[in-house]
XYZ file of C-alpha atoms in Angstrom:
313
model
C -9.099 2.635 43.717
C -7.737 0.110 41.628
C -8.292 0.275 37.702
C -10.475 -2.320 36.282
C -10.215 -2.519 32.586
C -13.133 -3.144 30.645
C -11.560 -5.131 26.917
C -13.738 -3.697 24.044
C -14.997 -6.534 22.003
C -16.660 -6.865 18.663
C -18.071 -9.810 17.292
C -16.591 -8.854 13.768
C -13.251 -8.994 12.090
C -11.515 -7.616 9.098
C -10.779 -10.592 6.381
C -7.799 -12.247 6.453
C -6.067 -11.637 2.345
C -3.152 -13.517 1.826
C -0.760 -12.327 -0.612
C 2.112 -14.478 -2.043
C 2.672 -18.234 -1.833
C 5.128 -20.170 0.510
C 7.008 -19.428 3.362
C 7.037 -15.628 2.761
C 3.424 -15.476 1.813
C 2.067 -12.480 4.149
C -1.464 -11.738 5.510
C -3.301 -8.747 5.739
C -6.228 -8.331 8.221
C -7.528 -10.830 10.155
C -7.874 -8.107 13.098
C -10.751 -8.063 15.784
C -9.932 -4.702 17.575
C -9.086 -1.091 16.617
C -5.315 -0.396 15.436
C -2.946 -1.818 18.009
C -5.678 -2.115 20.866
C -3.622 -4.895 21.989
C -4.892 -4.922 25.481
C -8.589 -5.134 24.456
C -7.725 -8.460 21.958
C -4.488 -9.862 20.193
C -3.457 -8.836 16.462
C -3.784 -12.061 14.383
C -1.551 -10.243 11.799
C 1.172 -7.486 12.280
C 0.482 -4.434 9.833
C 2.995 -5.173 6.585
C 5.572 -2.840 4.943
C 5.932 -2.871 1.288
C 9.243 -1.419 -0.700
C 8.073 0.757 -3.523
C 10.023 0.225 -6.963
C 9.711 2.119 -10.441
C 9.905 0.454 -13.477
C 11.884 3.654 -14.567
C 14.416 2.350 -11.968
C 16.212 4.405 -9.586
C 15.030 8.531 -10.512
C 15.817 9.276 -7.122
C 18.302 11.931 -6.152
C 18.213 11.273 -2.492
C 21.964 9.949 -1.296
C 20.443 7.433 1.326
C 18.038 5.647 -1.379
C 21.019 5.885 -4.655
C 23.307 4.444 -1.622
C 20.919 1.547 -0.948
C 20.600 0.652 -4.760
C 24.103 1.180 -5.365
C 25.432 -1.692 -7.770
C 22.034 -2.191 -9.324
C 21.160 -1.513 -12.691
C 18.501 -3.670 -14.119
C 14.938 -3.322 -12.727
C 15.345 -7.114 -11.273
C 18.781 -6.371 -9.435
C 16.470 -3.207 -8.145
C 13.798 -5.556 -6.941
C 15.856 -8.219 -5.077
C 17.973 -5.438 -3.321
C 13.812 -3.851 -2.426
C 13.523 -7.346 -1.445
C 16.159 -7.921 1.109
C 15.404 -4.057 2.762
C 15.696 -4.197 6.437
C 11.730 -5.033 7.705
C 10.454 -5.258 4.336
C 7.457 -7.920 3.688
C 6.679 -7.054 -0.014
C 7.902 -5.421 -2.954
C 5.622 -3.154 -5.096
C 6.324 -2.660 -8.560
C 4.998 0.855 -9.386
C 4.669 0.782 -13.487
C 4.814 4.780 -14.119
C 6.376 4.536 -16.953
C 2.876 3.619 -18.791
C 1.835 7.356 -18.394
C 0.763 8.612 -21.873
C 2.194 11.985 -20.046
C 5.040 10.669 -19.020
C 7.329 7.854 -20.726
C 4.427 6.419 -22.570
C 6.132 2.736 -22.120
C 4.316 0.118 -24.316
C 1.779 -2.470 -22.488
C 4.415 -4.922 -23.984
C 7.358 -3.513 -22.455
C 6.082 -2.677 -19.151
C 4.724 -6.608 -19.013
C 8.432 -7.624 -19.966
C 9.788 -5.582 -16.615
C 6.366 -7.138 -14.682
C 8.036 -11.084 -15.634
C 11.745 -9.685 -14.650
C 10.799 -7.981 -11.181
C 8.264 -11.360 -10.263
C 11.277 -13.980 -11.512
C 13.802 -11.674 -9.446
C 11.966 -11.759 -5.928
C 10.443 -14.410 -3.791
C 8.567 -12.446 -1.662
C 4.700 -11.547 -2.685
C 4.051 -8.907 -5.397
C 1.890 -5.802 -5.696
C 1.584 -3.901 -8.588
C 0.734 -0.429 -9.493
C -0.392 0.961 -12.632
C 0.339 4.340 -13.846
C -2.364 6.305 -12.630
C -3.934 6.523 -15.961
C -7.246 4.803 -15.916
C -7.427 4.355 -19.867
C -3.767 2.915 -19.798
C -4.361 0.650 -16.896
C -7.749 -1.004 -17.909
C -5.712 -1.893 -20.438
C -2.478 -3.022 -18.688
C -3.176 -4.522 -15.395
C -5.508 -7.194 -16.714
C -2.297 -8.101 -18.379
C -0.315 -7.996 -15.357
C -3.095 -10.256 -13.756
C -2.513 -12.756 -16.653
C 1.497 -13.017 -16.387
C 1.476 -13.090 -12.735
C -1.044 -16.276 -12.697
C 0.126 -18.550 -9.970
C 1.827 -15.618 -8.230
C -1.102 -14.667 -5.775
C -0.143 -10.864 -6.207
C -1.984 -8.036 -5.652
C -2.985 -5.964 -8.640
C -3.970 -2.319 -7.932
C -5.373 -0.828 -8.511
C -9.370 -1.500 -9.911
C -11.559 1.936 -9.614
C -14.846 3.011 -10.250
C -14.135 3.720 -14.147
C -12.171 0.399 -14.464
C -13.317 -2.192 -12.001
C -14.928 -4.679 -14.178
C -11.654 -5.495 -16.498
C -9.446 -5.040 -13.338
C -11.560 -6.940 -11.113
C -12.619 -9.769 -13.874
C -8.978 -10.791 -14.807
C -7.141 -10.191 -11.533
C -10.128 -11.493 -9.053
C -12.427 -14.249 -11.374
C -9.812 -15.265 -14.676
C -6.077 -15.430 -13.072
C -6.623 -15.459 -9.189
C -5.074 -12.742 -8.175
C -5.996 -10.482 -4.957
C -7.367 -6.942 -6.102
C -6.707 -3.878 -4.955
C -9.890 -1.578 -4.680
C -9.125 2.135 -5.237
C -11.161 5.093 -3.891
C -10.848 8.646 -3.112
C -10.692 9.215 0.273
C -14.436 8.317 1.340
C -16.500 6.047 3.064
C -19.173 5.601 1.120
C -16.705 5.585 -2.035
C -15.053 2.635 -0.265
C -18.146 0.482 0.113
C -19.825 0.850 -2.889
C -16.497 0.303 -4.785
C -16.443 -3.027 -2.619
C -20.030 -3.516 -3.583
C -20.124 -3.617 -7.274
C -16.811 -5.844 -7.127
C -18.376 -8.450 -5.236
C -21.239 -8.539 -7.150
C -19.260 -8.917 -10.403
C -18.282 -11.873 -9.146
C -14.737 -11.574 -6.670
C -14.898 -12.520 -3.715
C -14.411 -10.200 -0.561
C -11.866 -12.161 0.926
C -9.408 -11.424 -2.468
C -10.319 -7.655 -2.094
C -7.841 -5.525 -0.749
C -8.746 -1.251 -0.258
C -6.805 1.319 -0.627
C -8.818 4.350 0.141
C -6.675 7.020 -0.161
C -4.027 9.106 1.598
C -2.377 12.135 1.824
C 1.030 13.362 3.582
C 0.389 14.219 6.519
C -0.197 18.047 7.037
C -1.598 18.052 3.978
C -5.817 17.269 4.529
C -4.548 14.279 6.574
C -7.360 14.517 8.817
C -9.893 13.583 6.311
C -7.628 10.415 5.519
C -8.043 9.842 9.367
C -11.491 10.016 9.780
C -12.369 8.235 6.700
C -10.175 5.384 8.017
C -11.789 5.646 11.749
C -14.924 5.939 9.950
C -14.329 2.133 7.987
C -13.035 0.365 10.776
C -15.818 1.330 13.238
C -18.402 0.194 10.590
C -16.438 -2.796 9.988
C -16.399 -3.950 13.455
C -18.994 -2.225 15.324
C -21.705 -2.540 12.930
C -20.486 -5.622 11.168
C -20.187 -4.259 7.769
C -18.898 -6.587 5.830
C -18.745 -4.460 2.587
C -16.053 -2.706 4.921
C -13.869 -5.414 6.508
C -11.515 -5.674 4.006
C -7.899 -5.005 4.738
C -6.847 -1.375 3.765
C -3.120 -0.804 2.530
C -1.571 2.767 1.761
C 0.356 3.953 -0.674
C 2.604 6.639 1.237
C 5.868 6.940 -0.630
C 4.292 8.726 -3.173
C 2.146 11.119 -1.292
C 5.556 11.957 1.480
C 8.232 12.669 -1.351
C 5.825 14.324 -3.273
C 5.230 17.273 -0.914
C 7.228 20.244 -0.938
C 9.206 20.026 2.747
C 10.348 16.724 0.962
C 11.596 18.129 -2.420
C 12.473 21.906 -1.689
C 16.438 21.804 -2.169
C 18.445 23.214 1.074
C 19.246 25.974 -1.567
C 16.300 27.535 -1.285
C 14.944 26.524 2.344
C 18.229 26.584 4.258
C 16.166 26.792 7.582
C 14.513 23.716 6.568
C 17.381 21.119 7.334
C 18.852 19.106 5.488
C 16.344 17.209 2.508
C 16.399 14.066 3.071
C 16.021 14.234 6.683
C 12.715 15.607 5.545
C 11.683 13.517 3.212
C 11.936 10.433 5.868
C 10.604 12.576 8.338
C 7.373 13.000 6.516
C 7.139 8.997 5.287
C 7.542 7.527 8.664
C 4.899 10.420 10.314
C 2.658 9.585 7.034
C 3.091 5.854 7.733
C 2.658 5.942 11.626
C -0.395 7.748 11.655
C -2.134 6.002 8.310
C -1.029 2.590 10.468
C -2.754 4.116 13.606
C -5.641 5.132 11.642
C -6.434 1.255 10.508
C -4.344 0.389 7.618
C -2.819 -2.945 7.571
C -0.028 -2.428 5.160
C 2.069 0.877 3.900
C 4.441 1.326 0.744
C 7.526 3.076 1.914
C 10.921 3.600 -0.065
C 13.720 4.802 2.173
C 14.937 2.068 3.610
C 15.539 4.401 6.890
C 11.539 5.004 6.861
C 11.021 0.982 6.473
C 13.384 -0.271 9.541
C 11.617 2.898 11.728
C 8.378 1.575 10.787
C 9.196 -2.134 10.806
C 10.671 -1.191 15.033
C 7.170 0.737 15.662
C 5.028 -2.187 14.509
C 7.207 -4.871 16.903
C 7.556 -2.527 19.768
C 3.170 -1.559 19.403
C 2.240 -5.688 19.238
């Protein structure tokens, strides 16, 4: 009996968010189907890979990254090389070095690094805060203001901070805004909710709902992500069609099988085999899930990544 297949269509779509201006302006979104359903409808956009940067510059004791980077020594030599990675579509400048825990950087000099890494590249921006929601209600609006005519994506606005976040970036300097939640639906949308009704639009929103490496709780990212895109599509949603992008650098070389030396877990393999081993599974699966963009840093992890999303479209 021959096989008759039935396409699965929805008479929704994710926005479209364009980020960056010019030729290598990229767009997130714009998808009808589930992840790569390819032979139910066509992927307007390929999923996009962003190289993660540190304005504390290059911390990392990995040989294939310090190899990569070798020769730079300024954060905008570090940006251009992110830049010209192998299947890289964005840089993201991650600005750590604000933690009051950490480095406790000034908002002035962590703007001066924002104006070197955006005059260094070409290709669209995202920037990160430092995780500290005091800090970055205080920085990013900054970053929104310096960036103005950039189209970059400022992340990220939360619960505690959306209206500064979400009132320079999205209404004052017209940037795109990156909506932070924790893992959960209903986080997601009413995160997306109040932002829209501040006043920014749902097309300049951008989600990032959380991750986690995988074997770590990934299934909860999974099912959170299934959760969004069925709503978005199958029940028209539209407080949920926004484009999701992931942050998985920082969750894969944060986990132990990624920073345990080959000291003391011989049996492990070698450590940086590990550490790319758990960014590309992290970025495959949160891709496969229904995000439309990752944040990678080997530059191994980003050409893997950048040959799964060609080969899958």
């Amino acid at each position: 009996m021959p096989f008759n297949q039935k396409p699965q269509k929805f008479n929704a779509s994710i926005n479209t968010v364009e980020i960056g201006s010019g030729d290598k302006a990229i767009k997130l979104g714009g998808e009808c189907t589930f992840p790569f359903y390819t032979f139910d409808a066509p992927m307007e956009n390929a999923p996009k890979i962003g190289v993660e940067v540190s304005d504390l510059g290059i911390a990392s004791n990995i040989p294939g990254i310090q190899k990569f980077y070798e020769g730079a020594s300024t954060i905008g030599e570090i940006a251009k090389k992110a830049e010209a990675m192998e299947g890289a579509d964005f840089v993201c400048l991650r600005l750590e070095g604000g933690d009051p825990n950490g480095a406790d950087k000034s908002i002035d000099e962590l703007i001066e690094v924002v104006k070197e890494v955006a005059e260094a590249v070409t290709c669209p921006l995202v920037v990160e805060g430092c995780k500290n929601v005091e800090k970055d209600t205080e920085l990013l609006p900054k970053v929104a203001e310096v960036l103005q005519g950039k189209n970059a994506l400022v992340m990220s606005a939360r619960e505690e901070n959306y209206k500064a976040v979400g009132a320079a970036a999205g209404l004052a300097y017209n940037q795109k805004v990156g909506a932070e939640s924790a893992v959960d639906i209903n986080l997601a949308k009413q995160l997306n909710v109040v932002m829209t009704q501040l006043g920014v639009k749902a097309q300049d929103i951008v989600m990032n709902v959380g991750s986690a490496a995988v074997g770590y709780g990934f299934e909860y990212v999974v099912s959170t992500m299934d959760r969004i895109k069925g709503a978005a599509l199958s029940q028209n949603d539209n407080m949920l069609q926004m484009p999701i992008i992931t942050a998985v650098a920082d969750e894969a070389w944060s986990v132990k099988e990624a920073m345990a030396t080959e000291e003391d877990m011989p049996e492990w393999g070698p450590l940086e085999e590990r550490g790319i081993s758990m960014e590309v599974q992290t970025a495959a699966a949160v891709l496969a899930s229904g995000s439309d963009a990752v944040i990678l840093k080997h530059p191994q992890s980003v050409a893997t990544i950048s040959k799964m999303i060609k080969e899958l479209m």
